[in-house]
Tab-separated table of C-alpha atoms in Angstrom:
chain	number	residue	atom	x	y	z
A	8	ASP	CA	0.029	0.016	0.007
A	9	ALA	CA	1.227	3.559	-0.687
A	10	GLY	CA	0.454	4.766	2.706
A	11	VAL	CA	-1.220	8.090	3.568
A	12	ILE	CA	-0.524	10.552	0.855
A	13	GLN	CA	-0.498	14.315	1.458
A	14	SER	CA	-0.077	17.179	-0.983
A	15	PRO	CA	1.691	19.467	-1.343
A	16	ARG	CA	4.848	18.644	0.662
A	17	HIS	CA	5.599	22.336	0.978
A	18	GLU	CA	3.384	25.379	0.551
A	19	VAL	CA	4.402	29.009	0.762
A	20	THR	CA	1.680	31.616	0.557
A	21	GLU	CA	1.024	35.202	1.337
A	22	MET	CA	-1.021	36.370	4.239
A	23	GLY	CA	-4.674	36.558	3.336
A	24	GLN	CA	-4.606	33.915	0.618
A	25	GLU	CA	-6.589	30.694	0.750
A	26	VAL	CA	-4.656	27.495	1.337
A	27	THR	CA	-5.880	23.949	0.671
A	28	LEU	CA	-4.078	20.900	1.950
A	29	ARG	CA	-4.982	17.482	0.640
A	30	CYS	CA	-4.959	13.980	2.015
A	31	LYS	CA	-5.573	10.529	0.636
A	32	PRO	CA	-5.902	7.945	3.433
A	33	ILE	CA	-4.936	4.362	3.223
A	34	SER	CA	-7.546	2.331	1.334
A	35	GLY	CA	-9.983	0.582	3.688
A	36	HIS	CA	-9.290	2.949	6.624
A	37	ASP	CA	-12.457	4.505	7.981
A	38	TYR	CA	-10.931	7.067	10.368
A	39	LEU	CA	-9.010	10.141	9.245
A	40	PHE	CA	-7.248	12.683	11.460
A	41	TRP	CA	-5.754	16.100	10.834
A	42	TYR	CA	-2.921	17.154	13.235
A	43	ARG	CA	-0.898	20.303	13.338
A	44	GLN	CA	2.763	20.556	14.613
A	45	THR	CA	4.262	23.796	15.794
A	46	MET	CA	7.264	24.612	17.989
A	47	MET	CA	5.033	26.372	20.576
A	48	ARG	CA	2.147	23.883	20.838
A	49	GLY	CA	3.715	20.609	19.639
A	50	LEU	CA	1.438	18.113	17.944
A	51	GLU	CA	-2.258	18.709	18.394
A	52	LEU	CA	-5.373	17.164	16.879
A	53	LEU	CA	-7.481	19.555	14.776
A	54	ILE	CA	-10.327	17.285	13.634
A	55	TYR	CA	-11.131	13.727	12.840
A	56	PHE	CA	-13.625	11.936	10.688
A	57	ASN	CA	-15.253	8.511	10.780
A	58	ASN	CA	-16.836	7.144	7.643
A	59	ASN	CA	-16.440	10.631	6.061
A	60	VAL	CA	-18.363	12.277	8.892
A	61	PRO	CA	-16.670	14.797	11.158
A	62	ILE	CA	-16.710	13.434	14.746
A	63	ASP	CA	-14.762	15.998	16.776
A	64	ASP	CA	-13.637	19.413	15.475
A	65	SER	CA	-12.973	20.885	18.859
A	66	GLY	CA	-9.253	21.310	17.939
A	67	MET	CA	-9.944	23.593	14.969
A	68	PRO	CA	-8.468	26.914	16.041
A	69	GLU	CA	-11.028	29.235	14.480
A	70	ASP	CA	-13.487	29.761	11.686
A	71	ARG	CA	-10.823	30.357	9.241
A	72	PHE	CA	-10.104	26.629	9.267
A	73	SER	CA	-12.414	24.116	7.632
A	74	ALA	CA	-12.106	20.478	6.786
A	75	LYS	CA	-14.090	18.228	4.456
A	76	MET	CA	-14.176	14.559	3.529
A	77	PRO	CA	-16.338	14.202	0.403
A	78	ASN	CA	-15.552	10.483	0.044
A	79	ALA	CA	-13.513	7.687	1.650
A	80	SER	CA	-10.380	8.445	-0.314
A	81	PHE	CA	-9.977	12.157	-0.025
A	82	SER	CA	-10.000	14.909	2.542
A	83	THR	CA	-9.033	18.639	2.517
A	84	LEU	CA	-8.077	21.147	5.189
A	85	LYS	CA	-8.651	24.688	4.083
A	86	ILE	CA	-7.448	27.936	5.684
A	87	GLN	CA	-9.101	31.090	4.535
A	88	PRO	CA	-7.711	33.680	4.946
A	89	SER	CA	-4.256	32.471	6.007
A	90	GLU	CA	-2.222	34.222	8.638
A	91	PRO	CA	1.554	33.987	9.501
A	92	ARG	CA	0.633	32.210	12.751
A	93	ASP	CA	-0.816	29.340	10.721
A	94	SER	CA	2.681	28.439	9.666
A	95	ALA	CA	3.235	24.851	10.790
A	96	VAL	CA	3.432	21.214	9.623
A	97	TYR	CA	0.055	19.683	9.002
A	98	PHE	CA	-0.258	15.963	9.185
A	99	CYS	CA	-2.979	13.660	8.094
A	100	ALA	CA	-3.321	10.187	9.522
A	101	SER	CA	-5.763	7.291	9.058
A	102	SER	CA	-6.663	4.103	10.870
A	103	ARG	CA	-8.819	1.078	10.397
A	104	GLY	CA	-11.638	0.682	12.913
A	105	ARG	CA	-10.674	1.688	16.409
A	106	GLY	CA	-7.022	1.058	15.702
A	107	PRO	CA	-4.818	0.744	17.501
A	108	GLU	CA	-2.320	2.186	15.067
A	109	ALA	CA	-2.763	5.386	13.267
A	110	PHE	CA	-0.644	5.825	10.090
A	111	PHE	CA	0.705	9.253	9.275
A	112	GLY	CA	1.378	10.962	6.013
A	113	GLN	CA	4.575	12.810	5.463
A	114	GLY	CA	3.059	16.173	6.323
A	115	THR	CA	2.717	19.479	4.552
A	116	ARG	CA	4.954	22.303	5.715
A	117	LEU	CA	2.964	25.486	5.391
A	118	THR	CA	4.664	28.888	5.528
A	119	VAL	CA	2.571	32.017	5.479
A	120	VAL	CA	4.557	35.210	4.807
B	26	ALA	CA	-7.912	15.968	31.320
B	27	GLN	CA	-5.491	13.399	30.035
B	28	THR	CA	-1.884	14.603	29.804
B	29	VAL	CA	1.432	13.240	28.600
B	30	THR	CA	4.696	14.574	29.898
B	31	GLN	CA	8.207	14.002	28.553
B	32	SER	CA	10.661	15.684	30.848
B	33	GLN	CA	13.785	15.354	28.684
B	34	PRO	CA	13.894	17.912	25.881
B	35	GLU	CA	17.128	16.570	24.505
B	36	MET	CA	19.354	13.508	24.959
B	37	SER	CA	22.478	12.169	23.315
B	38	VAL	CA	24.111	8.735	23.245
B	39	GLN	CA	27.117	7.137	21.646
B	40	GLU	CA	26.609	4.619	18.941
B	41	ALA	CA	26.063	1.115	20.216
B	42	GLU	CA	25.123	2.316	23.739
B	43	THR	CA	21.766	2.172	25.451
B	44	VAL	CA	19.493	5.111	26.115
B	45	THR	CA	16.173	5.480	27.972
B	46	LEU	CA	13.588	8.121	27.215
B	47	SER	CA	11.005	8.940	29.874
B	48	CYS	CA	7.289	9.510	29.654
B	49	THR	CA	4.564	9.978	32.267
B	50	TYR	CA	0.895	10.283	31.708
B	51	ASP	CA	-2.319	10.909	33.523
B	52	THR	CA	-5.578	9.092	32.907
B	53	SER	CA	-8.586	7.795	34.751
B	54	GLU	CA	-9.154	5.025	32.212
B	55	SER	CA	-8.319	1.409	33.089
B	56	ASN	CA	-7.707	-0.060	29.616
B	57	TYR	CA	-5.798	1.799	26.940
B	58	TYR	CA	-2.784	1.795	24.657
B	59	LEU	CA	0.382	3.794	24.830
B	60	PHE	CA	2.655	4.579	21.904
B	61	TRP	CA	6.154	5.824	21.040
B	62	TYR	CA	6.474	7.595	17.711
B	63	LYS	CA	9.744	8.555	15.993
B	64	GLN	CA	10.090	11.603	13.833
B	65	PRO	CA	13.418	11.668	11.892
B	66	PRO	CA	14.540	14.773	9.981
B	67	SER	CA	12.457	13.561	7.041
B	68	ARG	CA	9.408	14.618	9.152
B	69	GLN	CA	7.645	11.271	8.794
B	70	MET	CA	5.868	10.057	11.962
B	71	ILE	CA	6.769	6.366	12.436
B	72	LEU	CA	5.306	4.111	15.142
B	73	VAL	CA	8.116	2.594	17.071
B	74	ILE	CA	6.328	0.472	19.678
B	75	ARG	CA	2.938	0.201	21.439
B	76	GLN	CA	1.856	-1.185	24.813
B	77	GLU	CA	-1.558	-2.414	25.842
B	78	ALA	CA	-2.279	-1.340	29.407
B	79	TYR	CA	-3.912	-4.587	30.473
B	80	LYS	CA	-0.805	-6.604	29.464
B	81	GLN	CA	1.755	-6.879	32.296
B	82	GLN	CA	4.516	-7.905	29.973
B	83	ASN	CA	6.520	-5.056	28.553
B	84	ALA	CA	6.513	-4.682	24.778
B	85	THR	CA	9.613	-5.334	22.748
B	86	GLU	CA	10.341	-4.637	19.069
B	87	ASN	CA	13.926	-5.592	18.175
B	88	ARG	CA	16.243	-3.083	19.831
B	89	PHE	CA	13.296	-1.090	21.213
B	90	SER	CA	11.601	-2.013	24.476
B	91	VAL	CA	9.386	-0.272	27.047
B	92	ASN	CA	9.299	-0.198	30.810
B	93	PHE	CA	5.575	0.179	31.597
B	94	GLN	CA	4.662	0.975	35.210
B	95	LYS	CA	0.947	1.235	35.236
B	96	ALA	CA	0.530	2.250	38.862
B	97	ALA	CA	3.138	4.915	38.463
B	98	LYS	CA	1.733	5.910	35.045
B	99	SER	CA	5.182	5.707	33.588
B	100	PHE	CA	6.091	4.483	30.067
B	101	SER	CA	9.742	4.781	29.154
B	102	LEU	CA	11.437	3.728	25.953
B	103	LYS	CA	14.716	1.902	25.953
B	104	ILE	CA	16.830	1.855	22.792
B	105	SER	CA	19.641	-0.742	22.832
B	106	ASP	CA	22.637	-0.806	20.563
B	107	SER	CA	21.854	2.716	19.370
B	108	GLN	CA	22.445	3.399	15.682
B	109	LEU	CA	22.995	6.642	13.802
B	110	GLY	CA	19.625	6.144	12.167
B	111	ASP	CA	17.933	6.399	15.539
B	112	THR	CA	18.703	10.123	15.600
B	113	ALA	CA	15.205	11.643	15.656
B	114	MET	CA	12.605	13.324	17.816
B	115	TYR	CA	10.615	10.777	19.899
B	116	PHE	CA	7.046	11.358	21.052
B	117	CYS	CA	5.136	9.495	23.660
B	118	ALA	CA	1.358	9.406	22.744
B	119	PHE	CA	-1.802	8.460	24.457
B	120	PRO	CA	-5.274	7.986	22.965
B	121	THR	CA	-7.688	10.542	24.503
B	122	GLY	CA	-11.171	9.160	24.331
B	123	GLY	CA	-13.383	9.180	21.325
B	124	THR	CA	-14.048	6.141	19.242
B	125	SER	CA	-10.577	5.611	17.898
B	126	TYR	CA	-7.077	5.040	19.293
B	127	GLY	CA	-5.899	7.403	16.545
B	128	LYS	CA	-7.164	10.349	18.548
B	129	LEU	CA	-3.896	11.046	20.310
B	130	THR	CA	-2.383	13.421	22.774
B	131	PHE	CA	1.345	13.733	22.339
B	132	GLY	CA	4.073	14.634	24.741
B	133	GLN	CA	6.394	17.541	23.976
B	134	GLY	CA	9.010	15.269	22.425
B	135	THR	CA	12.615	14.314	23.125
B	136	ILE	CA	15.283	15.066	20.601
B	137	LEU	CA	17.735	12.140	20.537
B	138	THR	CA	21.109	12.480	18.892
B	139	VAL	CA	23.237	9.369	18.366
B	140	HIS	CA	26.949	10.227	18.011
B	141	PRO	CA	29.414	8.042	16.096
């Protein structure tokens, strides 16, 4: 299996622009997670889906962030408008059933200037 | 709230030696998993080892083993015969409720450097 695939690997954008991060989970996995990694806050869960339905979005920082999962093989995390403090590495992960293991993608490094 | 604490921001070890990374956690649950993830410079998050709380036997994966002390809520990672490729940041992680063990709370991480 190809593993969890994220795109792009790197994204540099200007403040105020819309940014869309993409994730393809491992085939057959029914849970999908979006995490963010920063120096200040470490790794934190933003949102997770089960069978394409958002279950817990309490980690989404504010209304500028939104996530969708239109089908079992694709999810997006959108930031609109982006701000410099959104600069971070964003990880997507997926798991089958309850787990126990979650498999991570290689992450997207976002830089907002 | 469930918390995970790694008290060692950085550690270093000579190649072929043994090193132990510490992790403590707080939970009111009785059955759960604990994980150690490795993040090398490539940024990829890689599962190193996992421990089921109801199992008394400590988990082992090749050169990696854990010392799980349930009563003390301690979960340390021992790396034997350290190799240069072990250089990475290591995270202790704990599932925090919900319907999946993939919903994780991570410790702050320990940067491990293996010197030749």
